[in-house]
Tab-separated table of C-alpha atoms in Angstrom:
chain	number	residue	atom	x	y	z
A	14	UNK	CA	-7.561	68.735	30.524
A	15	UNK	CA	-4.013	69.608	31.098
A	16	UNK	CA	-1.561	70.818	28.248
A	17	UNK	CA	0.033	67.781	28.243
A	18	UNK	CA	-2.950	66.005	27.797
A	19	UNK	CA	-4.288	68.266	24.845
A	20	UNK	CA	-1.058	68.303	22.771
A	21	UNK	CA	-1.085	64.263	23.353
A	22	UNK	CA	-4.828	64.547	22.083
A	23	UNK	CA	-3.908	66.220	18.722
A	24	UNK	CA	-1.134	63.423	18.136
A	25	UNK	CA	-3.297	60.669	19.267
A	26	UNK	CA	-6.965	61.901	17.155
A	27	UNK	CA	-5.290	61.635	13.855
A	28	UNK	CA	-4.393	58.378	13.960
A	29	UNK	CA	-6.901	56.780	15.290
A	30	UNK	CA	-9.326	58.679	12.820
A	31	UNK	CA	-7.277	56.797	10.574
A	32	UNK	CA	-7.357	53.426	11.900
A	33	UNK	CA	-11.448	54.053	12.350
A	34	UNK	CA	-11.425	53.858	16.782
A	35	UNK	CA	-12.488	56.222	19.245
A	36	UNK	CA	-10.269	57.848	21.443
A	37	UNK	CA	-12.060	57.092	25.075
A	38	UNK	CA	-9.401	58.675	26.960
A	39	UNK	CA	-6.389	59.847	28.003
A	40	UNK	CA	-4.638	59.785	31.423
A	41	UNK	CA	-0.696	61.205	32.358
A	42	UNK	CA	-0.430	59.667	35.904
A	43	UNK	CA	2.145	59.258	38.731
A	44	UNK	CA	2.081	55.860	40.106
A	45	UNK	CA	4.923	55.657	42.774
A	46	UNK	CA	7.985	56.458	41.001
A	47	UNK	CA	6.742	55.711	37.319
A	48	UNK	CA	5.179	57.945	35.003
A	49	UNK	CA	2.207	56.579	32.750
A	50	UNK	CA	0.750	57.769	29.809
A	51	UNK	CA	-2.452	55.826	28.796
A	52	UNK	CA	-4.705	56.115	25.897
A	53	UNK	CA	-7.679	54.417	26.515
A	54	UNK	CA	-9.282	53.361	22.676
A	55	UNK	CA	-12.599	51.696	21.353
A	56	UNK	CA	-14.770	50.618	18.559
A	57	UNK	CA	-18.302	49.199	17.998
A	58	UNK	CA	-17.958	45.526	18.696
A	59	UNK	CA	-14.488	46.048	20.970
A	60	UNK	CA	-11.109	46.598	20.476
A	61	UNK	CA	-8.714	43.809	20.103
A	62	UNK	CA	-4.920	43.727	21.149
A	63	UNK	CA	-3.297	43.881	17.573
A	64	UNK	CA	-5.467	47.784	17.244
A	65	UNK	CA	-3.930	48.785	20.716
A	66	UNK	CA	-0.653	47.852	19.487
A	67	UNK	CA	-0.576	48.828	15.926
A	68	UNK	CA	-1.734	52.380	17.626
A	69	UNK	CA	1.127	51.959	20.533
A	70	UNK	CA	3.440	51.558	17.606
A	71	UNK	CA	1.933	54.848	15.287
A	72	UNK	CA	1.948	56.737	18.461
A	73	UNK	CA	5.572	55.916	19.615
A	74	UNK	CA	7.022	56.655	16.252
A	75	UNK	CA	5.553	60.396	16.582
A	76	UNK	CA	6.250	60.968	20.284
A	77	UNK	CA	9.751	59.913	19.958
A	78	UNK	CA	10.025	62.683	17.259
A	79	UNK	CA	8.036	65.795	19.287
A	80	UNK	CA	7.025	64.562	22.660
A	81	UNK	CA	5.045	66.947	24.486
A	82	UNK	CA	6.014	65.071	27.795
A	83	UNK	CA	9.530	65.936	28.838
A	84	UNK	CA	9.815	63.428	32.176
A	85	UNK	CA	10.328	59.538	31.406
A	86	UNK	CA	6.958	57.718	31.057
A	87	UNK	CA	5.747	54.120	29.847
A	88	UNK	CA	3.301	54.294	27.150
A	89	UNK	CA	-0.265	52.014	27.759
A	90	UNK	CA	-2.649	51.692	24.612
A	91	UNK	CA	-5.679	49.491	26.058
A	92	UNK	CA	-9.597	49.043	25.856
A	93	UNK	CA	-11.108	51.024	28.315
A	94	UNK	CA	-12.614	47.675	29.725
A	95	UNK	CA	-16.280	46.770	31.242
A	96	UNK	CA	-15.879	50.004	33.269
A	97	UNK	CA	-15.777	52.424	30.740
A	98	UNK	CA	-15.334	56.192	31.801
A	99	UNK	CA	-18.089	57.996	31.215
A	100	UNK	CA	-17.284	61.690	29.998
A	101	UNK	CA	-18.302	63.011	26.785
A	102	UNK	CA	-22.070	63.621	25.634
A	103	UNK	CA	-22.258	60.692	23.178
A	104	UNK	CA	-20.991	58.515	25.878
A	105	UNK	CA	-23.799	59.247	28.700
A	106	UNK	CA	-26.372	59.100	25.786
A	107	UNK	CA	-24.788	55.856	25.366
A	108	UNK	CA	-25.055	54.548	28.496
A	109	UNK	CA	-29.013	55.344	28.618
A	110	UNK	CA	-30.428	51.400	30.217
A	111	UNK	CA	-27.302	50.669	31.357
A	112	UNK	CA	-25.714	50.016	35.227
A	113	UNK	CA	-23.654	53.084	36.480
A	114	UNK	CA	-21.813	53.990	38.883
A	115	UNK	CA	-21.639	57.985	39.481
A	116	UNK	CA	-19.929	60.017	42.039
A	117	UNK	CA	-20.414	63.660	42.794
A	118	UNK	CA	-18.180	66.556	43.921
A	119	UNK	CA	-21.005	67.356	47.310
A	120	UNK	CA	-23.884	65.466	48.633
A	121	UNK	CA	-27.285	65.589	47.085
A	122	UNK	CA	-29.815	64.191	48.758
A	123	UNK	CA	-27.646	63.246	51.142
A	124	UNK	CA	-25.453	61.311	49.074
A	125	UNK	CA	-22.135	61.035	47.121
A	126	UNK	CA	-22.345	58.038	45.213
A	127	UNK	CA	-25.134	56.396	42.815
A	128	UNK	CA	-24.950	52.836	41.022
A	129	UNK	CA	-28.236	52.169	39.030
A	130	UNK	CA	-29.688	52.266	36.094
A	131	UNK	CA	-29.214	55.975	34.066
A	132	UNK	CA	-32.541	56.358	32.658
A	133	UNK	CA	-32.356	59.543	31.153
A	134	UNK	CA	-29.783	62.142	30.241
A	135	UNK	CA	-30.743	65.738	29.324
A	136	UNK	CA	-27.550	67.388	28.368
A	137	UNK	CA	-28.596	69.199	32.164
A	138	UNK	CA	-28.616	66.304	34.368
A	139	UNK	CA	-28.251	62.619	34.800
A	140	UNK	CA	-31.499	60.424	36.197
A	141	UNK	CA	-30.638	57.250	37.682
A	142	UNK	CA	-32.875	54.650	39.348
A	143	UNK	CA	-31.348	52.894	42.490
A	144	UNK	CA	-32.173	50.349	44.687
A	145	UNK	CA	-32.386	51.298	48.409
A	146	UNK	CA	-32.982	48.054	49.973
A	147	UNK	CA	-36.206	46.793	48.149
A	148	UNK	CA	-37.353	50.396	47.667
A	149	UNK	CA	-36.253	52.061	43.760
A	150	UNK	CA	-35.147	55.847	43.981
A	151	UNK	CA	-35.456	58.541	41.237
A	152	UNK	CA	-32.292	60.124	41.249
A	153	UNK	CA	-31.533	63.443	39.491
A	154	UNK	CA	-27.695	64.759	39.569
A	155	UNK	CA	-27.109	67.948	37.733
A	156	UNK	CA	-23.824	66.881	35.267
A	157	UNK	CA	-22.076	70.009	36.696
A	158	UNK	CA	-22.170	68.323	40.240
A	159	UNK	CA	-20.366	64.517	38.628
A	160	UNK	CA	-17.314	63.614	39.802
A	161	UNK	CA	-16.858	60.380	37.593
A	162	UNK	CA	-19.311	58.759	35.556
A	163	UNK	CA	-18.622	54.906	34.560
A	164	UNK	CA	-20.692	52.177	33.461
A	165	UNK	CA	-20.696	49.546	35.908
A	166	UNK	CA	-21.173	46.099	36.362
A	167	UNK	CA	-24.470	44.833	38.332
A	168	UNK	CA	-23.916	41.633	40.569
């Protein structure tokens, strides 16, 4: 994670240990000429609009104060949506029975990308059942070797 991104994190943590909502992620990106800072929040049953804004507000009050970012940016406070990132431990255990969609860094068994079900999650490595025309595949990726991780959804 960038230094940006970690000072953001210490700004972001407190308040939404306050407000009871887990900080998902973060993301400081370049999209043509425009700066974006999003903070990507959740909670069990979902987040609703008023919690992303009462956050945007808590958050903007601080950054304009000590802002860690020293270009111009537009602040985003959202869900992370049906596609949820997939990135710390408690989220792969998480996602354990659920459609993914996983990408590595170099091929394994000849491949890049996965979308199945994760069945298990060691801590090591990620096991993921796919379909391969009418045929299901074992998959094992070691974590090391994952790109991105996301849940996914199964059409």
């Amino acid at each position: 994670m960038s230094k940006v991104l970690e000072q953001v994190e210490e700004i972001v943590l407190p308040i939404t240990t306050e407000l009871q909502l887990e900080l998902v992620d973060l993301a400081f990106e370049k999209e043509g000429k425009h700066w974006y800072l999003r903070v990507f929040l959740d909670k069990e049953g979902g987040i609703d609009i008023d919690e992303c804004a009462l956050v945007s507000e808590k958050l903007s009050e601080i950054l304009d104060k000590n802002d860690p970012i020293t270009q111009n940016y537009f602040l985003e406070v959202s869900s992370p949506g049906a596609e949820r990132p997939l990135k710390k431990e408690k989220d792969f255990e998480a996602a354990i029975d659920k459609w993914v969609h996983i990408t590595s860094y170099e091929p394994i068994a000849d491949r890049k990308m996965w979308e199945g079900t994760l069945t298990k999650y060691d801590g090591e490595a990620l096991t993921v059942e796919i379909l391969d025309k009418t045929r299901k595949i074992v998959c094992e990726i070691p974590k090391d070797k994952v790109a991105k991780a996301r849940l996914a959804i199964k059409f």
